Amino acid sequence: MRFTPNFSSGSKLAFLVATVFMLAGCPKPALYREPIVRYQQASTVVIEGARTEYGLANNREYDSLLNAHLAKRERISLSEIDKGDWRVISADALAVRMSALDALTKHGKLLLALASSDAPDRAKDAANSLDDAVKGLRSSLNNNSAPDTVDAKATAFAGVVAEVTKLTLEAKIQKALDSAIKSSESAVEGLIVSIKDDMANLYERRRNSLSSSRKSAVDAYNLELTQKIPDAEKLKKNISGIKKAEEDWDGLQLMLGAGPGLDAMLQAHQELVVYAKSPKNPQDFSELVEAVDAFVSSATAIADSIKVLRSGKE
């Protein structure tokens, strides 16, 4: 994944200068173009971060389960593993979340295509792509036997895009763009908040698990030291365990999607809605640019974290 928008310090000035010309008579969708380009690029990074964390959640829980048995010197039962109670997110709930993230991504791409008013065919392709994503989301929602908050927000989001898709396919570009932004206000923002809550909960579980791992690693080393004749090889292995626990603890900050990224995405989307409802004067545009700039900055930090996380796995 590449994330290469222009983050120069003069970007805001460039936007404002461009606004003067756009307000002078360009087609209305063009007013949205540059902020939406940057919003969509930043959204892709933040959504990818959330997707990564969801994908790792159950693997981490499985590792924690095994480490807990090891620390207590307890037997491991295959029936316990197969039962799957250790999973923090069920397979059905995970499918809903992944489908919702995919639909959010396609929604951002549709906004971008609609803002590029010189490319109606691309807008129709984006609308069809979003429609397919929403069908996948609805299928995941129907298959989930234990709905939760994310399901409710995802259901609301799936419901608001149908009219936008219809308008786009009818080539009513300006109306579709306004509708895509205004009608998605509560649905998109509710879904972002729900995902943010998920990320915060996953972070706390990860933090608690790593805290226990650090303690267990140190306790194992100290216990070996109490032996009449400490085993040098065990001590060396225990030291390696402590180092690994500390590396994992330091890497806790790389948990993606929680906090600033989704907060900034929420703020940027709120400003998009405000701008869509506004007279679209330079002050309105300036406030939109400020929110998008903050979002881009957060997304840049997340993109860097993704690179570090991936490089550690290679």
PDB file of C-alpha atoms in Angstrom:
ATOM      1  CA  MET A   1       0.000   0.000   0.000  1.00  0.00           C
ATOM      2  CA  ARG A   2       1.361   3.410  -0.918  1.00  0.00           C
ATOM      3  CA  PHE A   3       0.430   6.623   0.851  1.00  0.00           C
ATOM      4  CA  THR A   4       2.085   9.555  -0.883  1.00  0.00           C
ATOM      5  CA  PRO A   5      -0.033  12.713  -0.731  1.00  0.00           C
ATOM      6  CA  ASN A   6       1.651  16.086  -0.572  1.00  0.00           C
ATOM      7  CA  PHE A   7       2.136  17.104   3.069  1.00  0.00           C
ATOM      8  CA  SER A   8       4.041  20.355   2.445  1.00  0.00           C
ATOM      9  CA  SER A   9       3.561  23.178   4.922  1.00  0.00           C
ATOM     10  CA  GLY A  10       2.178  25.332   2.137  1.00  0.00           C
ATOM     11  CA  SER A  11      -0.638  22.947   1.306  1.00  0.00           C
ATOM     12  CA  LYS A  12      -3.247  24.950   3.204  1.00  0.00           C
ATOM     13  CA  LEU A  13      -2.317  28.160   1.384  1.00  0.00           C
ATOM     14  CA  ALA A  14      -2.471  26.318  -1.921  1.00  0.00           C
ATOM     15  CA  PHE A  15      -5.955  25.059  -1.069  1.00  0.00           C
ATOM     16  CA  LEU A  16      -7.174  28.524  -0.178  1.00  0.00           C
ATOM     17  CA  VAL A  17      -5.751  30.044  -3.343  1.00  0.00           C
ATOM     18  CA  ALA A  18      -7.368  27.280  -5.355  1.00  0.00           C
ATOM     19  CA  THR A  19     -10.653  28.012  -3.637  1.00  0.00           C
ATOM     20  CA  VAL A  20     -10.741  31.535  -5.010  1.00  0.00           C
ATOM     21  CA  PHE A  21     -10.639  30.148  -8.531  1.00  0.00           C
ATOM     22  CA  MET A  22     -13.082  27.363  -7.810  1.00  0.00           C
ATOM     23  CA  LEU A  23     -15.585  29.726  -6.270  1.00  0.00           C
ATOM     24  CA  ALA A  24     -15.258  31.870  -9.369  1.00  0.00           C
ATOM     25  CA  GLY A  25     -17.237  29.448 -11.496  1.00  0.00           C
ATOM     26  CA  CYS A  26     -15.937  25.871 -11.577  1.00  0.00           C
ATOM     27  CA  PRO A  27     -18.518  23.081 -11.316  1.00  0.00           C
ATOM     28  CA  LYS A  28     -19.610  22.643  -7.693  1.00  0.00           C
ATOM     29  CA  PRO A  29     -18.211  19.125  -7.195  1.00  0.00           C
ATOM     30  CA  ALA A  30     -14.739  20.513  -7.940  1.00  0.00           C
ATOM     31  CA  LEU A  31     -14.929  22.445  -4.671  1.00  0.00           C
ATOM     32  CA  TYR A  32     -14.616  19.146  -2.827  1.00  0.00           C
ATOM     33  CA  ARG A  33     -11.914  17.593  -4.942  1.00  0.00           C
ATOM     34  CA  GLU A  34      -8.625  18.320  -3.171  1.00  0.00           C
ATOM     35  CA  PRO A  35      -9.900  17.833   0.404  1.00  0.00           C
ATOM     36  CA  ILE A  36     -11.633  14.616  -0.610  1.00  0.00           C
ATOM     37  CA  VAL A  37      -8.494  13.323  -2.342  1.00  0.00           C
ATOM     38  CA  ARG A  38      -6.596  13.754   0.902  1.00  0.00           C
ATOM     39  CA  TYR A  39      -9.478  12.491   3.043  1.00  0.00           C
ATOM     40  CA  GLN A  40      -9.755   9.335   0.954  1.00  0.00           C
ATOM     41  CA  GLN A  41      -6.005   8.670   1.042  1.00  0.00           C
ATOM     42  CA  ALA A  42      -5.838   9.143   4.806  1.00  0.00           C
ATOM     43  CA  SER A  43      -8.975   7.023   5.320  1.00  0.00           C
ATOM     44  CA  THR A  44      -7.385   4.161   3.419  1.00  0.00           C
ATOM     45  CA  VAL A  45      -4.442   4.137   5.823  1.00  0.00           C
ATOM     46  CA  VAL A  46      -6.546   4.365   8.999  1.00  0.00           C
ATOM     47  CA  ILE A  47      -8.931   1.661   7.776  1.00  0.00           C
ATOM     48  CA  GLU A  48      -5.995  -0.574   6.868  1.00  0.00           C
ATOM     49  CA  GLY A  49      -4.656  -0.064  10.391  1.00  0.00           C
ATOM     50  CA  ALA A  50      -7.980  -1.135  11.905  1.00  0.00           C
ATOM     51  CA  ARG A  51      -8.140  -4.106   9.534  1.00  0.00           C
ATOM     52  CA  THR A  52      -4.658  -5.178  10.647  1.00  0.00           C
ATOM     53  CA  GLU A  53      -5.596  -5.001  14.323  1.00  0.00           C
ATOM     54  CA  TYR A  54      -8.782  -6.988  13.788  1.00  0.00           C
ATOM     55  CA  GLY A  55      -6.798  -9.602  11.888  1.00  0.00           C
ATOM     56  CA  LEU A  56      -4.263  -9.962  14.709  1.00  0.00           C
ATOM     57  CA  ALA A  57      -6.752  -9.915  17.598  1.00  0.00           C
ATOM     58  CA  ASN A  58      -7.568 -13.627  17.793  1.00  0.00           C
ATOM     59  CA  ASN A  59      -4.002 -14.707  17.041  1.00  0.00           C
ATOM     60  CA  ARG A  60      -2.852 -12.642  20.004  1.00  0.00           C
ATOM     61  CA  GLU A  61      -5.541 -14.167  22.225  1.00  0.00           C
ATOM     62  CA  TYR A  62      -4.414 -17.647  21.194  1.00  0.00           C
ATOM     63  CA  ASP A  63      -0.817 -16.801  22.047  1.00  0.00           C
ATOM     64  CA  SER A  64      -1.955 -15.415  25.406  1.00  0.00           C
ATOM     65  CA  LEU A  65      -3.848 -18.617  26.145  1.00  0.00           C
ATOM     66  CA  LEU A  66      -0.780 -20.769  25.498  1.00  0.00           C
ATOM     67  CA  ASN A  67       1.501 -18.435  27.446  1.00  0.00           C
ATOM     68  CA  ALA A  68      -0.897 -18.520  30.414  1.00  0.00           C
ATOM     69  CA  HIS A  69      -0.776 -22.323  30.464  1.00  0.00           C
ATOM     70  CA  LEU A  70       2.993 -22.230  30.221  1.00  0.00           C
ATOM     71  CA  ALA A  71       3.327 -19.764  33.086  1.00  0.00           C
ATOM     72  CA  LYS A  72       1.103 -21.894  35.357  1.00  0.00           C
ATOM     73  CA  ARG A  73       2.592 -25.171  34.120  1.00  0.00           C
ATOM     74  CA  GLU A  74      -0.926 -26.331  33.231  1.00  0.00           C
ATOM     75  CA  ARG A  75      -1.920 -29.011  30.765  1.00  0.00           C
ATOM     76  CA  ILE A  76      -3.258 -27.852  27.394  1.00  0.00           C
ATOM     77  CA  SER A  77      -6.496 -29.413  26.168  1.00  0.00           C
ATOM     78  CA  LEU A  78      -7.304 -29.657  22.468  1.00  0.00           C
ATOM     79  CA  SER A  79     -10.989 -29.428  23.367  1.00  0.00           C
ATOM     80  CA  GLU A  80     -10.319 -26.061  25.022  1.00  0.00           C
ATOM     81  CA  ILE A  81      -8.564 -24.840  21.892  1.00  0.00           C
ATOM     82  CA  ASP A  82     -11.259 -26.186  19.563  1.00  0.00           C
ATOM     83  CA  LYS A  83     -14.086 -24.727  21.634  1.00  0.00           C
ATOM     84  CA  GLY A  84     -12.754 -21.275  20.830  1.00  0.00           C
ATOM     85  CA  ASP A  85     -13.930 -19.429  23.935  1.00  0.00           C
ATOM     86  CA  TRP A  86     -10.557 -17.693  23.968  1.00  0.00           C
ATOM     87  CA  ARG A  87     -11.449 -15.770  20.811  1.00  0.00           C
ATOM     88  CA  VAL A  88     -12.023 -12.102  21.536  1.00  0.00           C
ATOM     89  CA  ILE A  89     -14.021 -11.696  18.303  1.00  0.00           C
ATOM     90  CA  SER A  90     -16.174 -14.478  16.868  1.00  0.00           C
ATOM     91  CA  ALA A  91     -15.736 -15.465  13.235  1.00  0.00           C
ATOM     92  CA  ASP A  92     -19.146 -13.970  12.367  1.00  0.00           C
ATOM     93  CA  ALA A  93     -18.456 -10.695  14.193  1.00  0.00           C
ATOM     94  CA  LEU A  94     -15.048 -10.457  12.550  1.00  0.00           C
ATOM     95  CA  ALA A  95     -16.629 -10.926   9.119  1.00  0.00           C
ATOM     96  CA  VAL A  96     -19.026  -8.041   9.826  1.00  0.00           C
ATOM     97  CA  ARG A  97     -16.165  -5.765  10.847  1.00  0.00           C
ATOM     98  CA  MET A  98     -14.048  -6.599   7.821  1.00  0.00           C
ATOM     99  CA  SER A  99     -17.024  -6.098   5.511  1.00  0.00           C
ATOM    100  CA  ALA A 100     -17.833  -2.779   7.184  1.00  0.00           C
ATOM    101  CA  LEU A 101     -14.250  -1.584   6.699  1.00  0.00           C
ATOM    102  CA  ASP A 102     -14.426  -2.596   3.045  1.00  0.00           C
ATOM    103  CA  ALA A 103     -17.672  -0.658   2.599  1.00  0.00           C
ATOM    104  CA  LEU A 104     -16.168   2.403   4.333  1.00  0.00           C
ATOM    105  CA  THR A 105     -13.217   2.225   1.943  1.00  0.00           C
ATOM    106  CA  LYS A 106     -15.506   2.020  -1.089  1.00  0.00           C
ATOM    107  CA  HIS A 107     -17.566   4.915   0.268  1.00  0.00           C
ATOM    108  CA  GLY A 108     -14.431   7.082   0.352  1.00  0.00           C
ATOM    109  CA  LYS A 109     -13.585   6.067  -3.198  1.00  0.00           C
ATOM    110  CA  LEU A 110     -17.083   6.993  -4.334  1.00  0.00           C
ATOM    111  CA  LEU A 111     -16.739  10.441  -2.750  1.00  0.00           C
ATOM    112  CA  LEU A 112     -13.482  10.890  -4.636  1.00  0.00           C
ATOM    113  CA  ALA A 113     -14.994   9.768  -7.931  1.00  0.00           C
ATOM    114  CA  LEU A 114     -18.005  12.053  -7.472  1.00  0.00           C
ATOM    115  CA  ALA A 115     -15.767  15.021  -6.665  1.00  0.00           C
ATOM    116  CA  SER A 116     -13.899  14.359  -9.928  1.00  0.00           C
ATOM    117  CA  SER A 117     -16.851  15.676 -11.905  1.00  0.00           C
ATOM    118  CA  ASP A 118     -15.072  15.193 -15.214  1.00  0.00           C
ATOM    119  CA  ALA A 119     -15.189  11.417 -14.765  1.00  0.00           C
ATOM    120  CA  PRO A 120     -18.836  10.286 -14.515  1.00  0.00           C
ATOM    121  CA  ASP A 121     -17.992   6.787 -15.756  1.00  0.00           C
ATOM    122  CA  ARG A 122     -15.516   6.383 -12.906  1.00  0.00           C
ATOM    123  CA  ALA A 123     -18.222   7.525 -10.490  1.00  0.00           C
ATOM    124  CA  LYS A 124     -20.572   4.837 -11.808  1.00  0.00           C
ATOM    125  CA  ASP A 125     -17.849   2.203 -11.412  1.00  0.00           C
ATOM    126  CA  ALA A 126     -17.241   3.382  -7.856  1.00  0.00           C
ATOM    127  CA  ALA A 127     -20.980   3.262  -7.138  1.00  0.00           C
ATOM    128  CA  ASN A 128     -21.194  -0.308  -8.399  1.00  0.00           C
ATOM    129  CA  SER A 129     -18.156  -1.234  -6.325  1.00  0.00           C
ATOM    130  CA  LEU A 130     -19.753   0.282  -3.213  1.00  0.00           C
ATOM    131  CA  ASP A 131     -22.992  -1.532  -3.988  1.00  0.00           C
ATOM    132  CA  ASP A 132     -21.099  -4.849  -4.104  1.00  0.00           C
ATOM    133  CA  ALA A 133     -19.370  -4.017  -0.816  1.00  0.00           C
ATOM    134  CA  VAL A 134     -22.709  -3.237   0.836  1.00  0.00           C
ATOM    135  CA  LYS A 135     -24.147  -6.535  -0.404  1.00  0.00           C
ATOM    136  CA  GLY A 136     -21.191  -8.284   1.221  1.00  0.00           C
ATOM    137  CA  LEU A 137     -21.787  -6.319   4.410  1.00  0.00           C
ATOM    138  CA  ARG A 138     -25.461  -7.225   4.493  1.00  0.00           C
ATOM    139  CA  SER A 139     -24.573 -10.887   3.974  1.00  0.00           C
ATOM    140  CA  SER A 140     -22.144 -10.757   6.902  1.00  0.00           C
ATOM    141  CA  LEU A 141     -24.748  -9.043   9.076  1.00  0.00           C
ATOM    142  CA  ASN A 142     -27.338 -11.706   8.252  1.00  0.00           C
ATOM    143  CA  ASN A 143     -24.900 -14.488   9.142  1.00  0.00           C
ATOM    144  CA  ASN A 144     -23.980 -13.037  12.528  1.00  0.00           C
ATOM    145  CA  SER A 145     -26.014 -14.825  15.196  1.00  0.00           C
ATOM    146  CA  ALA A 146     -24.905 -12.481  17.999  1.00  0.00           C
ATOM    147  CA  PRO A 147     -25.308  -8.873  16.795  1.00  0.00           C
ATOM    148  CA  ASP A 148     -23.529  -6.117  18.703  1.00  0.00           C
ATOM    149  CA  THR A 149     -23.036  -2.349  18.500  1.00  0.00           C
ATOM    150  CA  VAL A 150     -20.921  -2.553  15.356  1.00  0.00           C
ATOM    151  CA  ASP A 151     -23.690  -4.538  13.660  1.00  0.00           C
ATOM    152  CA  ALA A 152     -26.242  -1.820  14.435  1.00  0.00           C
ATOM    153  CA  LYS A 153     -23.997   0.926  13.071  1.00  0.00           C
ATOM    154  CA  ALA A 154     -23.036  -1.144  10.030  1.00  0.00           C
ATOM    155  CA  THR A 155     -26.707  -1.798   9.298  1.00  0.00           C
ATOM    156  CA  ALA A 156     -27.425   1.938   9.381  1.00  0.00           C
ATOM    157  CA  PHE A 157     -24.462   2.609   7.095  1.00  0.00           C
ATOM    158  CA  ALA A 158     -25.573  -0.025   4.596  1.00  0.00           C
ATOM    159  CA  GLY A 159     -29.001   1.584   4.483  1.00  0.00           C
ATOM    160  CA  VAL A 160     -27.891   5.101   3.547  1.00  0.00           C
ATOM    161  CA  VAL A 161     -25.784   4.260   0.514  1.00  0.00           C
ATOM    162  CA  ALA A 162     -28.554   2.800  -1.640  1.00  0.00           C
ATOM    163  CA  GLU A 163     -29.932   6.223  -2.624  1.00  0.00           C
ATOM    164  CA  VAL A 164     -26.420   7.530  -3.316  1.00  0.00           C
ATOM    165  CA  THR A 165     -25.715   4.600  -5.619  1.00  0.00           C
ATOM    166  CA  LYS A 166     -29.011   5.188  -7.444  1.00  0.00           C
ATOM    167  CA  LEU A 167     -28.280   8.903  -7.964  1.00  0.00           C
ATOM    168  CA  THR A 168     -24.787   8.155  -9.210  1.00  0.00           C
ATOM    169  CA  LEU A 169     -25.950   5.600 -11.729  1.00  0.00           C
ATOM    170  CA  GLU A 170     -28.486   8.164 -12.949  1.00  0.00           C
ATOM    171  CA  ALA A 171     -25.547  10.570 -13.457  1.00  0.00           C
ATOM    172  CA  LYS A 172     -26.920  13.083 -10.941  1.00  0.00           C
ATOM    173  CA  ILE A 173     -23.381  13.765  -9.771  1.00  0.00           C
ATOM    174  CA  GLN A 174     -23.782  16.904  -7.660  1.00  0.00           C
ATOM    175  CA  LYS A 175     -26.870  15.585  -5.912  1.00  0.00           C
ATOM    176  CA  ALA A 176     -25.170  12.232  -5.352  1.00  0.00           C
ATOM    177  CA  LEU A 177     -22.107  13.911  -3.833  1.00  0.00           C
ATOM    178  CA  ASP A 178     -24.156  16.032  -1.459  1.00  0.00           C
ATOM    179  CA  SER A 179     -26.245  13.014  -0.525  1.00  0.00           C
ATOM    180  CA  ALA A 180     -23.187  10.795  -0.049  1.00  0.00           C
ATOM    181  CA  ILE A 181     -21.805  13.257   2.489  1.00  0.00           C
ATOM    182  CA  LYS A 182     -24.934  14.570   4.211  1.00  0.00           C
ATOM    183  CA  SER A 183     -26.918  11.338   4.481  1.00  0.00           C
ATOM    184  CA  SER A 184     -23.903   9.432   5.778  1.00  0.00           C
ATOM    185  CA  GLU A 185     -23.344  11.827   8.685  1.00  0.00           C
ATOM    186  CA  SER A 186     -24.713   9.716  11.531  1.00  0.00           C
ATOM    187  CA  ALA A 187     -24.139   6.344   9.848  1.00  0.00           C
ATOM    188  CA  VAL A 188     -20.471   6.841   8.941  1.00  0.00           C
ATOM    189  CA  GLU A 189     -19.642   8.645  12.151  1.00  0.00           C
ATOM    190  CA  GLY A 190     -21.455   6.036  14.251  1.00  0.00           C
ATOM    191  CA  LEU A 191     -19.517   3.271  12.531  1.00  0.00           C
ATOM    192  CA  ILE A 192     -16.205   5.094  13.041  1.00  0.00           C
ATOM    193  CA  VAL A 193     -16.962   5.525  16.765  1.00  0.00           C
ATOM    194  CA  SER A 194     -17.883   1.836  17.126  1.00  0.00           C
ATOM    195  CA  ILE A 195     -14.661   0.735  15.427  1.00  0.00           C
ATOM    196  CA  LYS A 196     -12.717   3.155  17.602  1.00  0.00           C
ATOM    197  CA  ASP A 197     -14.290   1.578  20.708  1.00  0.00           C
ATOM    198  CA  ASP A 198     -13.281  -1.842  19.391  1.00  0.00           C
ATOM    199  CA  MET A 199      -9.706  -0.688  18.884  1.00  0.00           C
ATOM    200  CA  ALA A 200      -9.574   0.769  22.400  1.00  0.00           C
ATOM    201  CA  ASN A 201     -10.823  -2.513  23.885  1.00  0.00           C
ATOM    202  CA  LEU A 202      -8.300  -4.530  21.870  1.00  0.00           C
ATOM    203  CA  TYR A 203      -5.554  -2.198  23.024  1.00  0.00           C
ATOM    204  CA  GLU A 204      -6.449  -2.721  26.685  1.00  0.00           C
ATOM    205  CA  ARG A 205      -6.571  -6.511  26.273  1.00  0.00           C
ATOM    206  CA  ARG A 206      -3.200  -6.433  24.557  1.00  0.00           C
ATOM    207  CA  ARG A 207      -1.755  -4.187  27.244  1.00  0.00           C
ATOM    208  CA  ASN A 208      -2.971  -6.466  30.057  1.00  0.00           C
ATOM    209  CA  SER A 209      -1.678  -9.557  28.275  1.00  0.00           C
ATOM    210  CA  LEU A 210       1.758  -8.053  27.693  1.00  0.00           C
ATOM    211  CA  SER A 211       1.911  -6.843  31.284  1.00  0.00           C
ATOM    212  CA  SER A 212       1.326 -10.434  32.443  1.00  0.00           C
ATOM    213  CA  SER A 213       3.934 -11.726  29.997  1.00  0.00           C
ATOM    214  CA  ARG A 214       6.538  -9.296  31.306  1.00  0.00           C
ATOM    215  CA  LYS A 215       5.882 -10.386  34.889  1.00  0.00           C
ATOM    216  CA  SER A 216       5.958 -14.090  33.985  1.00  0.00           C
ATOM    217  CA  ALA A 217       9.258 -13.701  32.131  1.00  0.00           C
ATOM    218  CA  VAL A 218      10.929 -11.943  35.050  1.00  0.00           C
ATOM    219  CA  ASP A 219       9.451 -14.387  37.582  1.00  0.00           C
ATOM    220  CA  ALA A 220      10.803 -17.342  35.597  1.00  0.00           C
ATOM    221  CA  TYR A 221      14.301 -15.891  35.642  1.00  0.00           C
ATOM    222  CA  ASN A 222      14.188 -15.054  39.346  1.00  0.00           C
ATOM    223  CA  LEU A 223      12.786 -18.487  40.197  1.00  0.00           C
ATOM    224  CA  GLU A 224      15.697 -20.176  38.475  1.00  0.00           C
ATOM    225  CA  LEU A 225      18.102 -18.049  40.502  1.00  0.00           C
ATOM    226  CA  THR A 226      16.657 -19.491  43.724  1.00  0.00           C
ATOM    227  CA  GLN A 227      17.740 -22.979  42.743  1.00  0.00           C
ATOM    228  CA  LYS A 228      20.695 -24.431  44.597  1.00  0.00           C
ATOM    229  CA  ILE A 229      22.608 -24.623  41.344  1.00  0.00           C
ATOM    230  CA  PRO A 230      20.924 -22.385  38.727  1.00  0.00           C
ATOM    231  CA  ASP A 231      20.941 -23.846  35.247  1.00  0.00           C
ATOM    232  CA  ALA A 232      22.961 -21.513  33.006  1.00  0.00           C
ATOM    233  CA  GLU A 233      21.050 -22.554  29.889  1.00  0.00           C
ATOM    234  CA  LYS A 234      17.690 -21.923  31.560  1.00  0.00           C
ATOM    235  CA  LEU A 235      18.885 -18.543  32.743  1.00  0.00           C
ATOM    236  CA  LYS A 236      19.955 -17.658  29.219  1.00  0.00           C
ATOM    237  CA  LYS A 237      16.587 -18.803  27.873  1.00  0.00           C
ATOM    238  CA  ASN A 238      14.793 -16.779  30.541  1.00  0.00           C
ATOM    239  CA  ILE A 239      16.772 -13.680  29.636  1.00  0.00           C
ATOM    240  CA  SER A 240      15.715 -14.159  26.022  1.00  0.00           C
ATOM    241  CA  GLY A 241      12.122 -14.399  27.252  1.00  0.00           C
ATOM    242  CA  ILE A 242      12.479 -11.118  29.133  1.00  0.00           C
ATOM    243  CA  LYS A 243      13.919  -9.409  26.067  1.00  0.00           C
ATOM    244  CA  LYS A 244      11.061 -10.698  23.902  1.00  0.00           C
ATOM    245  CA  ALA A 245       8.475  -9.511  26.447  1.00  0.00           C
ATOM    246  CA  GLU A 246      10.070  -6.063  26.523  1.00  0.00           C
ATOM    247  CA  GLU A 247      10.166  -5.837  22.729  1.00  0.00           C
ATOM    248  CA  ASP A 248       6.460  -6.699  22.607  1.00  0.00           C
ATOM    249  CA  TRP A 249       5.759  -4.122  25.323  1.00  0.00           C
ATOM    250  CA  ASP A 250       7.645  -1.430  23.411  1.00  0.00           C
ATOM    251  CA  GLY A 251       5.696  -2.399  20.290  1.00  0.00           C
ATOM    252  CA  LEU A 252       2.389  -1.778  22.047  1.00  0.00           C
ATOM    253  CA  GLN A 253       2.419   1.742  20.630  1.00  0.00           C
ATOM    254  CA  LEU A 254       2.215   0.249  17.142  1.00  0.00           C
ATOM    255  CA  MET A 255      -1.316  -0.992  17.727  1.00  0.00           C
ATOM    256  CA  LEU A 256      -3.071   0.652  14.827  1.00  0.00           C
ATOM    257  CA  GLY A 257      -6.376   2.388  14.349  1.00  0.00           C
ATOM    258  CA  ALA A 258      -7.044   3.318  17.977  1.00  0.00           C
ATOM    259  CA  GLY A 259      -7.050   6.868  19.230  1.00  0.00           C
ATOM    260  CA  PRO A 260      -5.757   9.731  17.087  1.00  0.00           C
ATOM    261  CA  GLY A 261      -6.284   8.153  13.666  1.00  0.00           C
ATOM    262  CA  LEU A 262      -9.976   7.395  14.056  1.00  0.00           C
ATOM    263  CA  ASP A 263     -10.553  10.559  16.074  1.00  0.00           C
ATOM    264  CA  ALA A 264      -9.066  12.600  13.230  1.00  0.00           C
ATOM    265  CA  MET A 265     -11.086  10.646  10.662  1.00  0.00           C
ATOM    266  CA  LEU A 266     -14.246  11.407  12.628  1.00  0.00           C
ATOM    267  CA  GLN A 267     -13.392  15.112  12.822  1.00  0.00           C
ATOM    268  CA  ALA A 268     -12.543  15.302   9.122  1.00  0.00           C
ATOM    269  CA  HIS A 269     -15.804  13.614   8.153  1.00  0.00           C
ATOM    270  CA  GLN A 270     -17.752  15.969  10.406  1.00  0.00           C
ATOM    271  CA  GLU A 271     -16.130  18.931   8.638  1.00  0.00           C
ATOM    272  CA  LEU A 272     -17.001  17.417   5.259  1.00  0.00           C
ATOM    273  CA  VAL A 273     -20.628  17.305   6.346  1.00  0.00           C
ATOM    274  CA  VAL A 274     -20.498  20.864   7.676  1.00  0.00           C
ATOM    275  CA  TYR A 275     -18.962  22.043   4.411  1.00  0.00           C
ATOM    276  CA  ALA A 276     -21.562  20.192   2.327  1.00  0.00           C
ATOM    277  CA  LYS A 277     -24.297  22.010   4.255  1.00  0.00           C
ATOM    278  CA  SER A 278     -22.538  25.387   4.240  1.00  0.00           C
ATOM    279  CA  PRO A 279     -22.616  28.296   1.732  1.00  0.00           C
ATOM    280  CA  LYS A 280     -19.126  27.043   0.755  1.00  0.00           C
ATOM    281  CA  ASN A 281     -17.328  30.327   1.319  1.00  0.00           C
ATOM    282  CA  PRO A 282     -13.520  30.576   1.888  1.00  0.00           C
ATOM    283  CA  GLN A 283     -13.891  30.402   5.695  1.00  0.00           C
ATOM    284  CA  ASP A 284     -15.904  27.188   5.431  1.00  0.00           C
ATOM    285  CA  PHE A 285     -13.273  25.776   3.125  1.00  0.00           C
ATOM    286  CA  SER A 286     -10.431  26.798   5.450  1.00  0.00           C
ATOM    287  CA  GLU A 287     -12.013  24.920   8.361  1.00  0.00           C
ATOM    288  CA  LEU A 288     -12.422  21.842   6.188  1.00  0.00           C
ATOM    289  CA  VAL A 289      -8.774  22.030   5.127  1.00  0.00           C
ATOM    290  CA  GLU A 290      -7.613  22.287   8.745  1.00  0.00           C
ATOM    291  CA  ALA A 291      -9.511  19.140   9.714  1.00  0.00           C
ATOM    292  CA  VAL A 292      -8.237  17.227   6.685  1.00  0.00           C
ATOM    293  CA  ASP A 293      -4.657  18.359   7.397  1.00  0.00           C
ATOM    294  CA  ALA A 294      -4.918  17.007  10.951  1.00  0.00           C
ATOM    295  CA  PHE A 295      -6.323  13.750   9.602  1.00  0.00           C
ATOM    296  CA  VAL A 296      -3.490  13.405   7.100  1.00  0.00           C
ATOM    297  CA  SER A 297      -0.913  13.951   9.868  1.00  0.00           C
ATOM    298  CA  SER A 298      -2.440  11.164  11.958  1.00  0.00           C
ATOM    299  CA  ALA A 299      -2.626   8.868   8.956  1.00  0.00           C
ATOM    300  CA  THR A 300       1.042   9.508   8.193  1.00  0.00           C
ATOM    301  CA  ALA A 301       2.003   8.351  11.692  1.00  0.00           C
ATOM    302  CA  ILE A 302      -0.145   5.245  11.283  1.00  0.00           C
ATOM    303  CA  ALA A 303       1.403   4.497   7.874  1.00  0.00           C
ATOM    304  CA  ASP A 304       4.848   4.635   9.493  1.00  0.00           C
ATOM    305  CA  SER A 305       3.668   2.238  12.211  1.00  0.00           C
ATOM    306  CA  ILE A 306       2.337  -0.182   9.588  1.00  0.00           C
ATOM    307  CA  LYS A 307       5.756  -0.213   7.925  1.00  0.00           C
ATOM    308  CA  VAL A 308       7.493  -0.947  11.249  1.00  0.00           C
ATOM    309  CA  LEU A 309       4.989  -3.673  12.110  1.00  0.00           C
ATOM    310  CA  ARG A 310       5.380  -5.349   8.740  1.00  0.00           C
ATOM    311  CA  SER A 311       9.159  -5.071   8.691  1.00  0.00           C
ATOM    312  CA  GLY A 312       9.256  -6.834  12.053  1.00  0.00           C
ATOM    313  CA  LYS A 313       7.430  -9.788  10.523  1.00  0.00           C
ATOM    314  CA  GLU A 314       9.748 -10.170   7.540  1.00  0.00           C
TER     315      GLU A 314
END
